[in-house]
Amino acid sequence: MNGKRIGAFFIDFIITAMIMNIPFWILVMYPTISGHQPADIIVKTLLSMLIAFLYLIFRDLPKKGSIGKRILKLKIIDGDTKENASVGQRFVRNIPLLLNWIEIIVFIATGKRIGDRIAKTDVVERL
């Protein structure tokens, strides 16, 4: 099961990287390569990062979860009721992803993300 979760994470990570890099290339790299140094390069770089972070946080809001979870047939459930997690739970569980490596290390060490602990959710296989 953790193998599927890790696979879903990597699918979503690739999507997040693309979401960040496409605006970054359009707003920062292309003008730079073309010889036009963007005056507001820091703002455009931060905007690219913000777009990626928003995907990272909001990716599980659809009922079926993120693209990675859909592909690997996983779903997010309430840890207590075992029913589908609420929109609020799916949102709250992704906020700790901003802690980046801490969240990953905790998952590797314990098999459960900080976000799942806070939101009281579990990720299980969809039948």
PDB file of C-alpha atoms in Angstrom, residues 5-117:
ATOM      1  CA  ARG A   5       1.098   6.061  -2.004  1.00  0.00           C
ATOM      2  CA  ILE A   6       4.697   6.786  -2.927  1.00  0.00           C
ATOM      3  CA  GLY A   7       3.855   6.239  -6.599  1.00  0.00           C
ATOM      4  CA  ALA A   8       0.907   8.643  -6.351  1.00  0.00           C
ATOM      5  CA  PHE A   9       3.161  11.172  -4.623  1.00  0.00           C
ATOM      6  CA  PHE A  10       5.710  10.985  -7.448  1.00  0.00           C
ATOM      7  CA  ILE A  11       3.014  11.400 -10.114  1.00  0.00           C
ATOM      8  CA  ASP A  12       1.720  14.461  -8.270  1.00  0.00           C
ATOM      9  CA  PHE A  13       5.281  15.715  -7.710  1.00  0.00           C
ATOM     10  CA  ILE A  14       5.957  15.585 -11.459  1.00  0.00           C
ATOM     11  CA  ILE A  15       2.712  17.455 -12.137  1.00  0.00           C
ATOM     12  CA  THR A  16       3.616  20.044  -9.478  1.00  0.00           C
ATOM     13  CA  ALA A  17       7.079  20.482 -11.028  1.00  0.00           C
ATOM     14  CA  MET A  18       5.522  20.985 -14.468  1.00  0.00           C
ATOM     15  CA  ILE A  19       3.009  23.471 -13.052  1.00  0.00           C
ATOM     16  CA  MET A  20       5.899  25.444 -11.566  1.00  0.00           C
ATOM     17  CA  ASN A  21       8.303  25.157 -14.467  1.00  0.00           C
ATOM     18  CA  ILE A  22       5.980  26.063 -17.331  1.00  0.00           C
ATOM     19  CA  PRO A  23       5.165  29.550 -15.970  1.00  0.00           C
ATOM     20  CA  PHE A  24       8.807  29.933 -14.855  1.00  0.00           C
ATOM     21  CA  TRP A  25      10.069  29.241 -18.367  1.00  0.00           C
ATOM     22  CA  ILE A  26       7.498  31.549 -19.951  1.00  0.00           C
ATOM     23  CA  LEU A  27       7.872  34.395 -17.455  1.00  0.00           C
ATOM     24  CA  VAL A  28      11.573  34.205 -16.553  1.00  0.00           C
ATOM     25  CA  MET A  29      13.738  31.897 -18.644  1.00  0.00           C
ATOM     26  CA  TYR A  30      12.482  32.660 -22.154  1.00  0.00           C
ATOM     27  CA  PRO A  31      12.847  36.440 -21.768  1.00  0.00           C
ATOM     28  CA  THR A  32      16.294  35.935 -20.200  1.00  0.00           C
ATOM     29  CA  ILE A  33      17.465  33.641 -23.011  1.00  0.00           C
ATOM     30  CA  SER A  34      16.073  36.125 -25.549  1.00  0.00           C
ATOM     31  CA  GLY A  35      18.272  38.832 -24.066  1.00  0.00           C
ATOM     32  CA  HIS A  36      15.557  40.651 -22.124  1.00  0.00           C
ATOM     33  CA  GLN A  37      16.255  40.596 -18.412  1.00  0.00           C
ATOM     34  CA  PRO A  38      12.833  40.754 -16.714  1.00  0.00           C
ATOM     35  CA  ALA A  39      12.785  43.686 -14.290  1.00  0.00           C
ATOM     36  CA  ASP A  40      10.534  41.852 -11.868  1.00  0.00           C
ATOM     37  CA  ILE A  41      12.327  38.497 -12.041  1.00  0.00           C
ATOM     38  CA  ILE A  42      11.864  37.766  -8.321  1.00  0.00           C
ATOM     39  CA  VAL A  43       8.127  38.453  -8.479  1.00  0.00           C
ATOM     40  CA  LYS A  44       7.725  36.220 -11.532  1.00  0.00           C
ATOM     41  CA  THR A  45       9.756  33.443  -9.907  1.00  0.00           C
ATOM     42  CA  LEU A  46       7.661  33.648  -6.736  1.00  0.00           C
ATOM     43  CA  LEU A  47       4.473  33.660  -8.824  1.00  0.00           C
ATOM     44  CA  SER A  48       5.583  30.421 -10.490  1.00  0.00           C
ATOM     45  CA  MET A  49       6.247  28.874  -7.084  1.00  0.00           C
ATOM     46  CA  LEU A  50       2.910  30.092  -5.718  1.00  0.00           C
ATOM     47  CA  ILE A  51       1.023  28.441  -8.581  1.00  0.00           C
ATOM     48  CA  ALA A  52       2.771  25.133  -7.834  1.00  0.00           C
ATOM     49  CA  PHE A  53       2.121  25.402  -4.075  1.00  0.00           C
ATOM     50  CA  LEU A  54      -1.565  26.074  -4.731  1.00  0.00           C
ATOM     51  CA  TYR A  55      -1.791  22.880  -6.780  1.00  0.00           C
ATOM     52  CA  LEU A  56       0.025  20.998  -4.015  1.00  0.00           C
ATOM     53  CA  ILE A  57      -2.461  22.165  -1.381  1.00  0.00           C
ATOM     54  CA  PHE A  58      -5.661  21.954  -3.442  1.00  0.00           C
ATOM     55  CA  ARG A  59      -4.891  18.794  -5.469  1.00  0.00           C
ATOM     56  CA  ASP A  60      -6.958  16.475  -3.241  1.00  0.00           C
ATOM     57  CA  LEU A  61     -10.093  18.641  -3.095  1.00  0.00           C
ATOM     58  CA  PRO A  62     -11.912  16.704  -5.836  1.00  0.00           C
ATOM     59  CA  LYS A  63     -13.796  13.784  -4.321  1.00  0.00           C
ATOM     60  CA  LYS A  64     -11.565  11.238  -6.078  1.00  0.00           C
ATOM     61  CA  GLY A  65      -8.388  12.978  -4.912  1.00  0.00           C
ATOM     62  CA  SER A  66      -5.309  14.000  -6.856  1.00  0.00           C
ATOM     63  CA  ILE A  67      -4.350  12.788 -10.305  1.00  0.00           C
ATOM     64  CA  GLY A  68      -1.792  10.413  -8.757  1.00  0.00           C
ATOM     65  CA  LYS A  69      -4.408   8.912  -6.441  1.00  0.00           C
ATOM     66  CA  ARG A  70      -6.855   8.504  -9.331  1.00  0.00           C
ATOM     67  CA  ILE A  71      -4.268   6.723 -11.478  1.00  0.00           C
ATOM     68  CA  LEU A  72      -3.223   4.373  -8.665  1.00  0.00           C
ATOM     69  CA  LYS A  73      -6.803   3.888  -7.428  1.00  0.00           C
ATOM     70  CA  LEU A  74      -6.387   5.345  -3.954  1.00  0.00           C
ATOM     71  CA  LYS A  75      -8.818   7.420  -1.934  1.00  0.00           C
ATOM     72  CA  ILE A  76      -8.758   9.539   1.187  1.00  0.00           C
ATOM     73  CA  ILE A  77     -11.068   8.469   4.004  1.00  0.00           C
ATOM     74  CA  ASP A  78     -11.943   9.766   7.447  1.00  0.00           C
ATOM     75  CA  GLY A  79      -9.826   7.763   9.884  1.00  0.00           C
ATOM     76  CA  ASP A  80     -12.693   7.391  12.364  1.00  0.00           C
ATOM     77  CA  THR A  81     -15.769   6.778  10.209  1.00  0.00           C
ATOM     78  CA  LYS A  82     -13.973   5.132   7.247  1.00  0.00           C
ATOM     79  CA  GLU A  83     -16.246   7.208   4.952  1.00  0.00           C
ATOM     80  CA  ASN A  84     -14.902   9.553   2.283  1.00  0.00           C
ATOM     81  CA  ALA A  85     -12.986  12.414   3.875  1.00  0.00           C
ATOM     82  CA  SER A  86     -14.657  15.808   3.870  1.00  0.00           C
ATOM     83  CA  VAL A  87     -13.413  18.652   1.672  1.00  0.00           C
ATOM     84  CA  GLY A  88     -12.055  20.328   4.815  1.00  0.00           C
ATOM     85  CA  GLN A  89     -10.104  17.227   5.796  1.00  0.00           C
ATOM     86  CA  ARG A  90      -8.700  16.858   2.273  1.00  0.00           C
ATOM     87  CA  PHE A  91      -7.590  20.499   2.378  1.00  0.00           C
ATOM     88  CA  VAL A  92      -6.091  20.424   5.900  1.00  0.00           C
ATOM     89  CA  ARG A  93      -4.118  17.232   5.238  1.00  0.00           C
ATOM     90  CA  ASN A  94      -2.136  18.932   2.475  1.00  0.00           C
ATOM     91  CA  ILE A  95      -1.089  22.087   4.327  1.00  0.00           C
ATOM     92  CA  PRO A  96       1.821  20.305   6.101  1.00  0.00           C
ATOM     93  CA  LEU A  97       3.238  19.457   2.643  1.00  0.00           C
ATOM     94  CA  LEU A  98       4.670  22.962   2.803  1.00  0.00           C
ATOM     95  CA  LEU A  99       7.014  21.531   5.461  1.00  0.00           C
ATOM     96  CA  ASN A 100       8.476  19.568   2.573  1.00  0.00           C
ATOM     97  CA  TRP A 101      11.257  17.269   3.782  1.00  0.00           C
ATOM     98  CA  ILE A 102       9.927  17.048   7.338  1.00  0.00           C
ATOM     99  CA  GLU A 103       6.645  15.623   6.000  1.00  0.00           C
ATOM    100  CA  ILE A 104       8.525  13.123   3.818  1.00  0.00           C
ATOM    101  CA  ILE A 105      10.855  12.010   6.620  1.00  0.00           C
ATOM    102  CA  VAL A 106       7.933  11.515   9.021  1.00  0.00           C
ATOM    103  CA  PHE A 107       6.091   9.436   6.392  1.00  0.00           C
ATOM    104  CA  ILE A 108       9.150   7.260   5.757  1.00  0.00           C
ATOM    105  CA  ALA A 109       9.752   6.778   9.493  1.00  0.00           C
ATOM    106  CA  THR A 110       6.144   6.163  10.578  1.00  0.00           C
ATOM    107  CA  GLY A 111       4.167   5.244   7.455  1.00  0.00           C
ATOM    108  CA  LYS A 112       1.749   8.123   8.072  1.00  0.00           C
ATOM    109  CA  ARG A 113       2.000  11.761   7.027  1.00  0.00           C
ATOM    110  CA  ILE A 114       1.726  14.644   9.481  1.00  0.00           C
ATOM    111  CA  GLY A 115      -1.194  15.917   7.406  1.00  0.00           C
ATOM    112  CA  ASP A 116      -3.066  12.626   7.809  1.00  0.00           C
ATOM    113  CA  ARG A 117      -2.544  12.795  11.563  1.00  0.00           C
TER     114      ARG A 117
END
